[in-house]
XYZ file of C-alpha atoms in Angstrom:
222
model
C -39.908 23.225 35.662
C -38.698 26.412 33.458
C -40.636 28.237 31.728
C -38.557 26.881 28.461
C -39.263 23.040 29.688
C -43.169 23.876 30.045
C -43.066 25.631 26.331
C -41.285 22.615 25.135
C -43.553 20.169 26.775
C -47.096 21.519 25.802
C -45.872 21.752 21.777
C -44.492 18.346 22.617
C -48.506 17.080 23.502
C -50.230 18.382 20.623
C -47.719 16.230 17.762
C -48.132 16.741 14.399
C -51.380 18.765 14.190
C -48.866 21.845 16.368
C -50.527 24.689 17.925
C -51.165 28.132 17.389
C -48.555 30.855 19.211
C -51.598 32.969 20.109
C -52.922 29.590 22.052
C -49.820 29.444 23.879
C -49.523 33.068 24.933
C -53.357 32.406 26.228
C -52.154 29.618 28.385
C -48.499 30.377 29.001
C -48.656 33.936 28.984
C -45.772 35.647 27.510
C -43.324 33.246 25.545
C -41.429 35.100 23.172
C -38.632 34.974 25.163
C -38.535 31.417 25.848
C -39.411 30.169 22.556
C -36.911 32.129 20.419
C -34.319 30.497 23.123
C -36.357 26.529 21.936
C -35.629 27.615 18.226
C -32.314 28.550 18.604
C -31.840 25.094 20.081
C -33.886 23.253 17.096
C -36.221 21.817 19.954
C -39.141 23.946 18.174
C -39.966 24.894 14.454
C -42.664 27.749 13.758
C -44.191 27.695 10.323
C -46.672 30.466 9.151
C -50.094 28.591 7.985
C -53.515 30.126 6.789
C -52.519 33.416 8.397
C -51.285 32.288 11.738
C -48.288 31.040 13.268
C -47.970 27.025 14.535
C -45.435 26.079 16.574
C -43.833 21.949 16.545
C -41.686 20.029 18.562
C -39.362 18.640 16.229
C -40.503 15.282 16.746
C -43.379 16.179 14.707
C -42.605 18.213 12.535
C -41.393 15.781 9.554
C -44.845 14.365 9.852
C -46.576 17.758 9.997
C -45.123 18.627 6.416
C -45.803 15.251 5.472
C -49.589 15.662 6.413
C -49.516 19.426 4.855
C -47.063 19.822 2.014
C -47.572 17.679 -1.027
C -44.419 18.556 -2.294
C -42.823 17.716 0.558
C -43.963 14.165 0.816
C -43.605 13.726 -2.636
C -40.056 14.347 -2.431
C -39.582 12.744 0.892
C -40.656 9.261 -0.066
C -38.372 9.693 -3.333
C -35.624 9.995 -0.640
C -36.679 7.274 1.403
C -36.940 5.002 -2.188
C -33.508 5.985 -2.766
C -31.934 5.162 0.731
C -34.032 1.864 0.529
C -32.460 1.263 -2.928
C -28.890 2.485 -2.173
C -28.779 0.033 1.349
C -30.046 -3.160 -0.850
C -27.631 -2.071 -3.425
C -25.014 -1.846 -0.643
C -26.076 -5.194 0.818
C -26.008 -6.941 -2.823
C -22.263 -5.468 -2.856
C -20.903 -7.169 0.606
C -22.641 -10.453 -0.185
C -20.241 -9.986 -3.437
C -17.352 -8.674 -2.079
C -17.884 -11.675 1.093
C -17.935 -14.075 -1.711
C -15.730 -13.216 -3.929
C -13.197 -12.933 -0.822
C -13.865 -16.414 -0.041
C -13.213 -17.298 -3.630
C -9.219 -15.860 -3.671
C -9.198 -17.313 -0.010
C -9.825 -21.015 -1.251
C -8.082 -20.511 -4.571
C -4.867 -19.435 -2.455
C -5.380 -22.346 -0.299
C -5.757 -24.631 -3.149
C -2.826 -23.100 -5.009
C -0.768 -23.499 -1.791
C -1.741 -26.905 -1.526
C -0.156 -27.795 -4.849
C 3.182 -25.644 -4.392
C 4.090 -27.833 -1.128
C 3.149 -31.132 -3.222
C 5.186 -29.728 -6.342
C 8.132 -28.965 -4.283
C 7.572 -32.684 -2.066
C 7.930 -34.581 -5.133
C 10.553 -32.564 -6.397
C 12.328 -33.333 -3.065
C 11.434 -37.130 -3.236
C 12.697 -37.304 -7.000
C 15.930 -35.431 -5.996
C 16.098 -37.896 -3.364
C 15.499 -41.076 -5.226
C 17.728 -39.950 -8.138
C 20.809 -38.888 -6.064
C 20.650 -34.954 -7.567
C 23.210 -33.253 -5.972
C 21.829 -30.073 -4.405
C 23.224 -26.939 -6.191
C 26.471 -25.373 -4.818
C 25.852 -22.573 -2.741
C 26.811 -18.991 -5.137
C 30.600 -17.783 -5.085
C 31.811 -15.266 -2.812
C 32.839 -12.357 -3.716
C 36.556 -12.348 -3.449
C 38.324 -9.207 -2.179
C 40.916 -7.301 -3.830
C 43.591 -7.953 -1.297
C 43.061 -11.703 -1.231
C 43.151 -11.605 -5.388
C 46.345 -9.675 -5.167
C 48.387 -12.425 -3.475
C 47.053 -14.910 -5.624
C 47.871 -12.455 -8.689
C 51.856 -11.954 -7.661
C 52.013 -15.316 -7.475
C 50.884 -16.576 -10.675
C 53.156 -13.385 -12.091
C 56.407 -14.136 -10.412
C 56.057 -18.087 -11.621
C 54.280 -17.387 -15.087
C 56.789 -14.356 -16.496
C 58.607 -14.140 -19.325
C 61.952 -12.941 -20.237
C 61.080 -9.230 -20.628
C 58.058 -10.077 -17.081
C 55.193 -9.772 -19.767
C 52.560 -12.297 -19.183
C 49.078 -12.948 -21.272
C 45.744 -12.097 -18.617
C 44.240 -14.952 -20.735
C 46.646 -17.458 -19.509
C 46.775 -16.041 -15.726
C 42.904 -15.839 -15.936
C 42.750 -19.797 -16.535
C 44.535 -20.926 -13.509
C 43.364 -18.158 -11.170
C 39.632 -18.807 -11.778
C 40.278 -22.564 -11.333
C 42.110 -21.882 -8.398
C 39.950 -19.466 -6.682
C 36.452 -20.605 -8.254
C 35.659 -17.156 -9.500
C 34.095 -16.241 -13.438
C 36.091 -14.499 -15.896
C 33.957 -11.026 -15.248
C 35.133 -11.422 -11.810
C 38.535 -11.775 -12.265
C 38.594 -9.033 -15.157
C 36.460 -6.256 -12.680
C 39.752 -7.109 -9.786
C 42.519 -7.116 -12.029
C 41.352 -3.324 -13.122
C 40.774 -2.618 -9.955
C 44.134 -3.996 -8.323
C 45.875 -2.256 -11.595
C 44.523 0.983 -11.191
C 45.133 1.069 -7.477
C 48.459 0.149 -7.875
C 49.750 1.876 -10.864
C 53.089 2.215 -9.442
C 53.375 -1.789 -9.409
C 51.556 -3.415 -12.407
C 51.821 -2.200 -15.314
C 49.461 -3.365 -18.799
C 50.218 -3.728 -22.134
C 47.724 -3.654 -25.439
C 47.312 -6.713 -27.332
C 45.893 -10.277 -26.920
C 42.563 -12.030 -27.498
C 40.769 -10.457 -23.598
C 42.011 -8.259 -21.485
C 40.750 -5.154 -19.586
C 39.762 -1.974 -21.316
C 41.710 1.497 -20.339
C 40.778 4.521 -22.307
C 38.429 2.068 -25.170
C 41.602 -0.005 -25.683
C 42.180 -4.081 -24.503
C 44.670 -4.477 -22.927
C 45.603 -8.354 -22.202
C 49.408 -8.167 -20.820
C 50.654 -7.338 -17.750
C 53.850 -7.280 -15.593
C 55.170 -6.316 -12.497
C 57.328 -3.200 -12.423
């Protein structure tokens, strides 16, 4: 056993009351060595009382100042009242928190529950009235597919002088390729203004497309 280990062991066996360093110099001989090397480590606390220095294993030390210092045990138990208080408080909370978790996990079940029998008998009425289920939505048509479509309707709708009224070409194309008037607006301005040397529009009618904050609602093939 080291010397340290011996040190160690004899504070160790007196507990809380400690003992003197004289008494251990008179039994261990010289320790100063040894037991700075203890403190360093926290294994030992020294504390200067009535004159003389006492040596305690930390095990015993807590209760040492608890059995000496007033003070100290004064504000030790407030310590202890407040962890006591803080872990009931923090036990109060989880019971809470537990039951107020199992509160949103039934109300979700519950409001579940009545979604899939709201949208059952909404599929049993739909069944038992013959509702036709809604179209699927349009597709968006691209600008090369509107363009034949758009010749088309030009060559066979023109007039004399090849002007012809948007309004009037927007009415059969929209029918005939089951797109909205926005739709077929957004493509003819787009199909006009990539194609400037082919289309050309005129100002004038009831709708049209707007080019520089003017409607323009005729068009013709150049």
């Amino acid at each position: 056993m080291t010397e340290e280990e011996k040190l160690v062991k004899r504070v160790l066996s007196v507990g809380s009351a400690g003992i003197k360093k004289t008494d251990l110099r008179k039994e261990l001989g010289d320790v100063d060595a040894a037991l700075e090397e203890v403190i360093s480590k926290g294994e030992i606390f020294v504390e200067k009382r009535a004159g003389a220095y006492y040596c305690f294993h930390k095990t015993h030390y807590i209760q040492s100042l608890l059995n000496s210092d007033p003070r100290f045990k004064l504000t030790y138990d407030m310590i202890q009242s407040l962890q006591v208080s803080v872990s009931s408080s923090n036990k109060e909370l989880a019971r809470t928190v537990e039951t107020l978790a199992n509160n949103i996990s039934n109300l979700a079940r519950f409001m579940l529950e009545i979604k899939n029998d709201q949208q059952s008998s909404l599929h049993q009425q739909m069944i038992a009235t013959d509702v036709p289920i809604p179209a699927a939505p349009r597709r968006a048509m691209s600008v090369h597919d509107f363009k034949e479509e758009f010749d088309v309707l030009l060559a066979n709708s023109g007039s004399s002088i090849g002007w012809v009224e948007l309004a009037k070409v927007r009415n059969e194309l929209c029918d005939r390729c089951n797109i909205t008037a926005d739709e077929f607006y957004r493509l003819v301005g787009e199909l006009t203004g990539m194609h400037q040397d082919r289309y050309e529009l005129s100002t004038g009618g009831g709708e049209g497309v707007m080019v520089r904050g003017l409607l323009h609602g005729f068009v013709r093939c150049i």
